[in-house]
Amino acid sequence: MEDVRVALLGCGTVGSQVARLLDEQAADLTARAGAWLHLEGIAVRDINAPRDQAVDRTLLTTDASSLIDGADIVIELMGGIEPARSYILEAFEHGASVVTGNKALLAAHGPELYEAAARADVDLYYEAAVAGAVPVVYGLRESLAGDRITAVLGIVNGTTNYILDEMTTKGLEFDDVLAEAQRLGYAEADPTADVDGLDAAAKCAILASLAFHSRVAMDEVHVEGIRSITSSDIAAATRAGYVIKLIASAKRRENGIEATVGPTLIPNSHPLAGVHGPFNAVVIEAEAADRLMFYGRGAGGAPTASAVLSDVVAAASHIVEGGHAPRELIYADLPVLSLEESVARYQVEVAVDDTVGVLTEVSGIFAQHGVSISAVAQDHEKIIKGEDGLPGQAVCHLTVTTHAASHEALEATIAQLEDSDAVAGINRVIRVEEA
Amino acid sequence: MEDVRVALLGCGTVGSQVARLLDEQAADLTARAGAWLHLEGIAVRDINAPRDQAVDRTLLTTDASSLIDGADIVIELMGGIEPARSYILEAFEHGASVVTGNKALLAAHGPELYEAAARADVDLYYEAAVAGAVPVVYGLRESLAGDRITAVLGIVNGTTNYILDEMTTKGLEFDDVLAEAQRLGYAEADPTADVDGLDAAAKCAILASLAFHSRVAMDEVHVEGIRSITSSDIAAATRAGYVIKLIASAKRRENGIEATVGPTLIPNSHPLAGVHGPFNAVVIEAEAADRLMFYGRGAGGAPTASAVLSDVVAAASHIVEGGHAPRELIYADLPVLSLEESVARYQVEVAVDDTVGVLTEVSGIFAQHGVSISAVAQDHEKIIKGEDGLPGQAVCHLTVTTHAASHEALEATIAQLEDSDAVAGINRVIRVEEA
C-alpha cells in the first residue's frame, strides 16, 4: 500500500485533535483512503509551548518549509492570512494538495488559492472553514451539483447563537450575556469578529460563491451584528411566534446575488429555529431538491478535526486513485447586489399616538413607497407619563410585517414614518424569513 | 468537450423529472460535470403510456439492452428486483457507471452489485435510494470518512411520519389517519411496506452497512411498524415532552451492530423531533464530529431527481477526469446483533392497583432482571367500574423510564410484571432516545 505523507501546520485546538485522530484512527483512515496517511511533522511557532498530551512532541518542528517540501498533503490550521497564504502556495508549487480550515484566508484570497491549486493540478479542500463539522461545503460542491440553488441560509457563528439563546431563555440583555459568555470562555475578550457579524460574513462569502458559481468577496456581504438586539426585541419575537437568529443569507435574485448577515426573525416552525447553542446549521433551498438542512457542531477541536480528516481522506484517495476535488466553478459570474437593491420581508414596530386614523396614516406611508403589508398587529396600549407626572398621551405599538420589499423602499418608508406627526418613534426594524 | 452518454431506465415520477432537469439545466450540468451529459434514450415498458409533458417522446424505447450497450452512465429508476438487477449488471459489463434509486434492490443484492462495479472499475451511486434528496449516503461515504460513527438515527419514511404527525396534531387514531392518507394519495392502497416498517428497514440496512463498513441485510434489521400506536400513546408522549417517530436506528455496540426500526419516543429538544410531514432526516453520531443531521425531502419526483443528478455529475466527472466513487468498504465486518442482545432505554406504562407497596413491587421486578430505572411517573387515579356497575378497584398508571437495558432483560421484566398480582396490565412498551 502506498504512503501518503501528511504535513500539519499549526497545533492548536483543532490541529492537536487532527494529530490525535490521525494516530488513533490510523487503521480506519488507511482502509478508507486506500493509503497509509503518515504524519511527517507538525510545524509550530514554539516547540516548547504546552500541548495536548496526545501530540507526539518528536513531530514538532519550526521549519514549516522543509515539512511542506516533503509532503503530499498539507493541512493548514494556523489561521490568519500570513504566513498561511505563502505556505499554501508553497505546497501547491511542490505538488501537494491542501486542506485548510482558514475562512479568513479563503474569504480574502480564495480565487488566488483556487487558481494555484488548479494550475498545480492538486486539491484544495476547506470543509472546516465553514460551520465546523457541518459538511456544507461538500453539500454545495458535490451533493447539489445536479440542482439549481436559490438560497442559502445559515446559522454559522456559535458565539452569537449562544448569546441570542441565552437572551431568549433567560430574558437577559446583550451586555450581560456577553460578559458571562466571556467569563465562561464562549466569547473572545475582543468579541468584535463574532458579535458584529464579521466571522459570519466571511463564511457567507464562501457559501455564496459556492452556491452561485460566482465570486463573492467578504466586503460585498452586507453585515449587521447583534449588539443592538434588546430583550424587548426578543420578547416581541417570542410573542409573535419567532426566534431571533443571526442569519448569513445568500440568495439568487433576478439581477444578481444578495449576500447579507444580520439578525433575522425565524418562524418557530422553520428548521433553523431549533438550532441552539454551539450548533450550526445551513439551510439550502434548491429548485428541484426544495429545502435541505445540514446541522452539526460549528466549532470545537474534535468536530472541526473530523471535517479536516474527511477532506484529507478525499485528497489522499485522489493521490492514490486519480481524480481530483471539484475545481472552483465561477461560470455564472453573477454580480453582487448593493444593500439598496436587496429584497426582504421586514417587521417594523412603530410607536404611534392612539388616535383615530393613525393606522390609515401609517399604512399609507408604506403604500406610498410600494411596500406591501402582509399583517399588522396592534399592541395593548401604554400610557406615557407627561412631563408633569400626570398621565399623558396614550401610545400604542403597531407591528407591521411586510411582503418582500427592497431595502431602498424600506429605508424611504422608515424615513417618512419618522417625519410623521402620528409616529412617536420606530422601535424596531428587522428582517423576517418565511416558514 | 467530451460527450457522456446517459441512458435512463424508467420514466415514472422520478425518471420524468430526471429527464426534464437534464434538459433544462444542461448548461449548468455541463459546467459542473466537465462534459456534455447527453440523454441517449429512456427505456420504458409501454411507449404509449401517458407521460409528463417535459419528456421528449422521441427518446422513448422498449429496448433497454441496446440503450445500455451505448451508454457511459445508466440511471436505473425502474424499481423492483428484476429486470433492474440484470440491467445494472449488464451496464457494468459494458463498462458503464450506474446511478440508482432502488433501495429494495440494494438491500437484497447490494454486495453483488458493489462487487460487479468494482470488477468493472466503474461507479455505483445510490443517493436517491435513502431519504430522497437528503444527501446522507454522501455524508456517510465521504463526509464522515475521517471519523468513527457510533450511531445513525433516521426518519426515512414520509408516509409514517405524516401519519404520526396527523395523529399528534389532531388526536386521531391510526386507522382513520391511514384511510385519509390513502384518500389523499399520501399512502399506498397497500400500505404494508410503509406502515409495517419494511421500507424503513431496507434503508436502515443500507445506512448500517455504510456507517459501520459491514454488510447488514434487510432481514437482519429488527422491525416493528406503527399500526399498534394509539392516540393515547401519543397523548402520553406529548404530556411527557416527547414525540413518537418511526426511527430507523443503527448503532455500534461493543459486540456488533444493532439495527432496528420501530416507534420511538424522541425528546422535544432532539433535532429529529422537529422533522414533520414529508421531510426526512438522518442524525449521525460520530466520535469526533459529535452529532450531525441531514434534513430534506424524503420523496417526490423533483427532490429525488436532484439526488440522482448529483450522482450523475459525480460519475460523469470521474469518466472525464479519472478517479472513482468510494468502493464498498466492509473491512470492519461486524456481526449484526439479535433482537435479544439489542440495548435501549424503554418507557413502560403499567396499570396497577392503587395500593400501598405497589411501587416497591413493580420496581423490584425491574431490579430483579437488572433493568435500572431512571424515572417513575404516577398518573392520576382512575376508578374502574366493577362488573356490578358500581365503582370498583382504584387503578393508577406507573410510567417507568429505564436506563439502557437489553431487550432480553426487558422481555423478562414484562413477563414477570404480567404475572404479578399488583399489575392490572401493561399498557405500553416503547423505546426512548436520549436528548
Coordinates of C-alpha atoms in Angstrom, one line a residue, chain A residues 6 40 132 170 192 246 251 309 318 370 398 435:
Chain A
V6 CA 0.9 14.5 5.6
E40 CA 5.6 13.6 8.8
G132 CA -17.1 23.3 11.7
K170 CA -33.3 33.9 30.4
T192 CA -16.0 42.0 17.5
L246 CA -28.0 35.9 13.3
K251 CA -29.9 34.5 -2.3
L309 CA -9.9 14.4 8.1
H318 CA -7.2 11.2 -5.4
G370 CA -44.6 50.5 -2.7
L398 CA -48.2 48.8 15.6
A435 CA -41.6 29.4 7.4

